[in-house]
One Martini backbone bead per residue (centre of mass of N, CA, C, O) as a GRO file, in nm:
protein
  203
    1MET     BB    1   5.528  -0.735  -9.155
    2LYS     BB    2   5.421  -1.039  -9.212
    3LYS     BB    3   5.471  -1.281  -9.481
    4ILE     BB    4   5.214  -1.488  -9.504
    5GLU     BB    5   5.189  -1.837  -9.576
    6ARG     BB    6   4.990  -2.105  -9.743
    7ARG     BB    7   4.978  -2.467  -9.754
    8VAL     BB    8   4.853  -2.763  -9.934
    9PHE     BB    9   4.835  -3.116  -9.875
   10PRO     BB   10   4.792  -3.420  -9.919
   11ALA     BB   11   4.661  -3.690  -9.683
   12ARG     BB   12   4.778  -3.985  -9.759
   13GLU     BB   13   5.008  -3.966  -9.504
   14LEU     BB   14   4.789  -3.978  -9.289
   15ARG     BB   15   4.809  -4.095  -8.941
   16VAL     BB   16   4.678  -4.319  -8.693
   17ARG     BB   17   4.777  -4.380  -8.350
   18ARG     BB   18   4.709  -4.623  -8.106
   19SER     BB   19   4.691  -4.679  -7.775
   20ALA     BB   20   4.625  -4.876  -7.503
   21SER     BB   21   4.506  -4.616  -7.339
   22GLY     BB   22   4.357  -4.438  -7.598
   23GLY     BB   23   4.544  -4.279  -7.739
   24ALA     BB   24   4.640  -4.033  -8.000
   25THR     BB   25   4.829  -4.019  -8.310
   26LEU     BB   26   4.937  -3.774  -8.549
   27ALA     BB   27   5.079  -3.847  -8.878
   28GLY     BB   28   5.259  -3.627  -9.113
   29TYR     BB   29   5.305  -3.437  -9.400
   30SER     BB   30   5.318  -3.087  -9.438
   31ALA     BB   31   5.576  -3.124  -9.629
   32VAL     BB   32   5.723  -3.150  -9.965
   33PHE     BB   33   5.983  -3.224 -10.152
   34ASN     BB   34   6.006  -3.172 -10.492
   35ARG     BB   35   5.699  -3.089 -10.530
   36PRO     BB   36   5.473  -2.988 -10.734
   37SER     BB   37   5.252  -2.771 -10.771
   38GLU     BB   38   5.007  -2.632 -10.860
   39ASN     BB   39   4.879  -2.399 -11.050
   40LEU     BB   40   4.963  -2.046 -10.961
   41GLY     BB   41   4.864  -1.884 -11.186
   42TRP     BB   42   4.837  -1.585 -11.388
   43GLY     BB   43   4.667  -1.591 -11.640
   44ASP     BB   44   4.896  -1.730 -11.884
   45THR     BB   45   5.077  -1.816 -11.641
   46GLU     BB   46   5.283  -2.066 -11.542
   47ILE     BB   47   5.304  -2.182 -11.191
   48ARG     BB   48   5.555  -2.333 -10.993
   49GLU     BB   49   5.618  -2.501 -10.676
   50PHE     BB   50   5.902  -2.544 -10.455
   51ILE     BB   51   6.069  -2.738 -10.202
   52ALA     BB   52   6.363  -2.743 -10.062
   53PRO     BB   53   6.589  -2.916  -9.931
   54GLY     BB   54   6.626  -2.786  -9.600
   55ALA     BB   55   6.424  -2.533  -9.556
   56PHE     BB   56   6.373  -2.591  -9.222
   57THR     BB   57   6.629  -2.566  -9.050
   58GLN     BB   58   6.613  -2.279  -8.921
   59ALA     BB   59   6.319  -2.278  -8.816
   60LEU     BB   60   6.351  -2.526  -8.612
   61GLN     BB   61   6.547  -2.365  -8.411
   62ASN     BB   62   6.302  -2.122  -8.345
   63SER     BB   63   6.043  -2.268  -8.300
   64ASN     BB   64   5.674  -2.250  -8.181
   65CYS     BB   65   5.476  -2.450  -8.291
   66VAL     BB   66   5.144  -2.513  -8.402
   67ALA     BB   67   4.855  -2.718  -8.385
   68VAL     BB   68   4.581  -2.707  -8.618
   69PHE     BB   69   4.241  -2.679  -8.714
   70ASN     BB   70   4.152  -2.520  -8.991
   71HIS     BB   71   4.338  -2.261  -8.915
   72ASP     BB   72   4.239  -2.261  -8.606
   73PRO     BB   73   4.334  -2.126  -8.292
   74ASN     BB   74   4.085  -2.265  -8.132
   75PHE     BB   75   4.213  -2.555  -8.255
   76VAL     BB   76   4.419  -2.699  -8.056
   77LEU     BB   77   4.655  -2.988  -8.070
   78GLY     BB   78   4.951  -2.851  -8.042
   79ARG     BB   79   5.297  -2.803  -7.902
   80GLU     BB   80   5.624  -2.782  -7.886
   81SER     BB   81   5.671  -2.675  -7.585
   82ALA     BB   82   5.473  -2.925  -7.478
   83GLY     BB   83   5.530  -3.198  -7.659
   84THR     BB   84   5.264  -3.232  -7.871
   85LEU     BB   85   5.476  -3.135  -8.094
   86ARG     BB   86   5.655  -3.291  -8.370
   87LEU     BB   87   5.942  -3.195  -8.565
   88ARG     BB   88   6.072  -3.335  -8.884
   89GLN     BB   89   6.346  -3.343  -9.096
   90ASP     BB   90   6.377  -3.495  -9.413
   91ASP     BB   91   6.407  -3.613  -9.736
   92HIS     BB   92   6.089  -3.562  -9.787
   93GLY     BB   93   6.027  -3.359  -9.528
   94LEU     BB   94   5.772  -3.251  -9.303
   95LEU     BB   95   5.725  -3.403  -8.994
   96ALA     BB   96   5.420  -3.451  -8.813
   97THR     BB   97   5.358  -3.497  -8.454
   98ILE     BB   98   5.047  -3.558  -8.279
   99SER     BB   99   4.914  -3.530  -7.960
  100LEU     BB  100   4.610  -3.584  -7.903
  101PRO     BB  101   4.357  -3.468  -7.746
  102GLU     BB  102   4.124  -3.560  -7.481
  103THR     BB  103   3.886  -3.464  -7.681
  104GLN     BB  104   3.640  -3.419  -7.896
  105LEU     BB  105   3.823  -3.319  -8.119
  106GLY     BB  106   4.038  -3.543  -8.110
  107ARG     BB  107   3.847  -3.785  -8.153
  108ASP     BB  108   3.710  -3.692  -8.417
  109LEU     BB  109   3.966  -3.662  -8.587
  110ALA     BB  110   4.065  -3.952  -8.579
  111VAL     BB  111   3.818  -4.072  -8.721
  112SER     BB  112   3.829  -3.899  -8.982
  113VAL     BB  113   4.106  -4.003  -9.077
  114GLU     BB  114   4.038  -4.306  -9.084
  115ARG     BB  115   3.796  -4.258  -9.299
  116GLY     BB  116   3.897  -4.013  -9.506
  117ASP     BB  117   3.775  -3.711  -9.456
  118ILE     BB  118   4.056  -3.600  -9.451
  119ALA     BB  119   4.222  -3.397  -9.727
  120GLY     BB  120   4.447  -3.231  -9.549
  121GLN     BB  121   4.769  -3.049  -9.518
  122SER     BB  122   4.907  -2.776  -9.337
  123PHE     BB  123   5.109  -2.465  -9.369
  124CYS     BB  124   5.261  -2.189  -9.193
  125PHE     BB  125   5.462  -1.913  -9.337
  126THR     BB  126   5.784  -1.787  -9.405
  127VAL     BB  127   6.017  -1.627  -9.629
  128ALA     BB  128   6.367  -1.591  -9.675
  129ARG     BB  129   6.417  -1.774  -9.947
  130ASP     BB  130   6.415  -1.739 -10.308
  131LYS     BB  131   6.353  -1.868 -10.654
  132TRP     BB  132   6.346  -1.761 -10.993
  133THR     BB  133   6.223  -1.902 -11.301
  134ARG     BB  134   6.234  -1.908 -11.675
  135ASN     BB  135   6.078  -2.016 -11.958
  136LYS     BB  136   6.151  -1.914 -12.280
  137GLU     BB  137   5.943  -2.079 -12.451
  138ASN     BB  138   5.658  -2.074 -12.247
  139GLY     BB  139   5.685  -1.884 -11.967
  140ALA     BB  140   5.729  -2.055 -11.739
  141ALA     BB  141   5.729  -2.062 -11.380
  142THR     BB  142   5.966  -2.096 -11.096
  143ARG     BB  143   5.940  -2.163 -10.748
  144THR     BB  144   6.196  -2.169 -10.494
  145ILE     BB  145   6.212  -2.271 -10.167
  146LEU     BB  146   6.499  -2.239  -9.961
  147GLU     BB  147   6.382  -2.068  -9.698
  148ILE     BB  148   6.243  -2.076  -9.392
  149GLY     BB  149   6.177  -1.845  -9.153
  150GLU     BB  150   5.876  -1.927  -9.036
  151LEU     BB  151   5.694  -2.148  -8.825
  152ILE     BB  152   5.359  -2.137  -8.724
  153ASP     BB  153   5.175  -2.374  -8.861
  154VAL     BB  154   4.999  -2.688  -8.837
  155GLY     BB  155   4.761  -2.911  -9.013
  156PRO     BB  156   4.456  -3.020  -9.055
  157VAL     BB  157   4.208  -3.042  -9.323
  158THR     BB  158   3.909  -3.085  -9.474
  159TYR     BB  159   4.009  -2.912  -9.729
  160PRO     BB  160   4.178  -2.822 -10.019
  161ALA     BB  161   4.251  -2.523 -10.057
  162TYR     BB  162   4.335  -2.267 -10.216
  163PRO     BB  163   4.612  -2.114 -10.198
  164ASP     BB  164   4.781  -1.855 -10.051
  165THR     BB  165   4.934  -1.636 -10.315
  166ASP     BB  166   4.993  -1.331 -10.265
  167ILE     BB  167   5.298  -1.327 -10.201
  168ALA     BB  168   5.389  -1.479 -10.453
  169ARG     BB  169   5.286  -1.273 -10.654
  170ARG     BB  170   5.469  -1.037 -10.563
  171SER     BB  171   5.733  -1.187 -10.615
  172PHE     BB  172   5.685  -1.222 -10.921
  173GLU     BB  173   5.666  -0.925 -10.994
  174ARG     BB  174   5.958  -0.860 -10.916
  175PHE     BB  175   6.085  -1.057 -11.113
  176ILE     BB  176   5.977  -0.926 -11.371
  177ARG     BB  177   6.096  -0.642 -11.327
  178SER     BB  178   6.400  -0.729 -11.303
  179GLY     BB  179   6.384  -0.842 -11.616
  180ASN     BB  180   6.245  -0.642 -11.814
  181THR     BB  181   5.983  -0.770 -11.986
  182GLY     BB  182   5.689  -0.618 -11.992
  183HIS     BB  183   5.483  -0.745 -11.831
  184ARG     BB  184   5.133  -0.770 -11.779
  185LEU     BB  185   4.992  -0.753 -11.456
  186LYS     BB  186   4.679  -0.755 -11.500
  187HIS     BB  187   4.641  -1.066 -11.525
  188PHE     BB  188   4.689  -1.135 -11.225
  189ASN     BB  189   4.451  -0.973 -11.104
  190HIS     BB  190   4.234  -1.116 -11.261
  191ARG     BB  191   4.289  -1.400 -11.146
  192LYS     BB  192   4.247  -1.334 -10.846
  193ASN     BB  193   3.950  -1.231 -10.870
  194TYR     BB  194   3.838  -1.493 -10.981
  195LEU     BB  195   3.911  -1.678 -10.739
  196LYS     BB  196   3.748  -1.521 -10.532
  197SER     BB  197   3.467  -1.555 -10.670
  198LYS     BB  198   3.511  -1.888 -10.636
  199ARG     BB  199   3.647  -1.959 -10.363
  200MET     BB  200   3.977  -2.058 -10.421
  201ILE     BB  201   4.069  -1.869 -10.191
  202ILE     BB  202   4.130  -1.777  -9.869
  203LYS     BB  203   4.202  -1.431  -9.929
   0.00000   0.00000   0.00000
């Protein structure tokens, strides 16, 4: 079973380009390197996540990623194999360029991005390699994603939901156990249940 994760980034770098023929292209970074995430912590533990430069190298060689709106596979905007989605990794992150379909969805989405109504860009992925570190003074933990295993989808979202961190939580629990710290993991489950009750996580 795939351990699928999803992250959301601010869409301030999301741009629409219109052609003379009336078509529209949506371009922006689905992921940014070396930028700390919001606090993904559970209980009293602060946890930040980073994506290492070059993390998408292997995934881009094998992916047939799709672009979707609001995580919904019924709202397909483009696909790599069709040439309507182009992904490129550079020093800043993962740049996605989508040739928007000339449908009502595509036209409405272009207008919404231009107006600033669309507030996030997400990507769905699996992790091949990551690394955890812990600050001995304050207990804060850092997860660095070193290699993306599979890139499943990218795309704009209406609002940046709290990221689905269930897989990251289990990875952190393994890290804690391997360090034999004796940390009480019930705090993490309490934090997860609280976020669910507030509808602050995707699932």
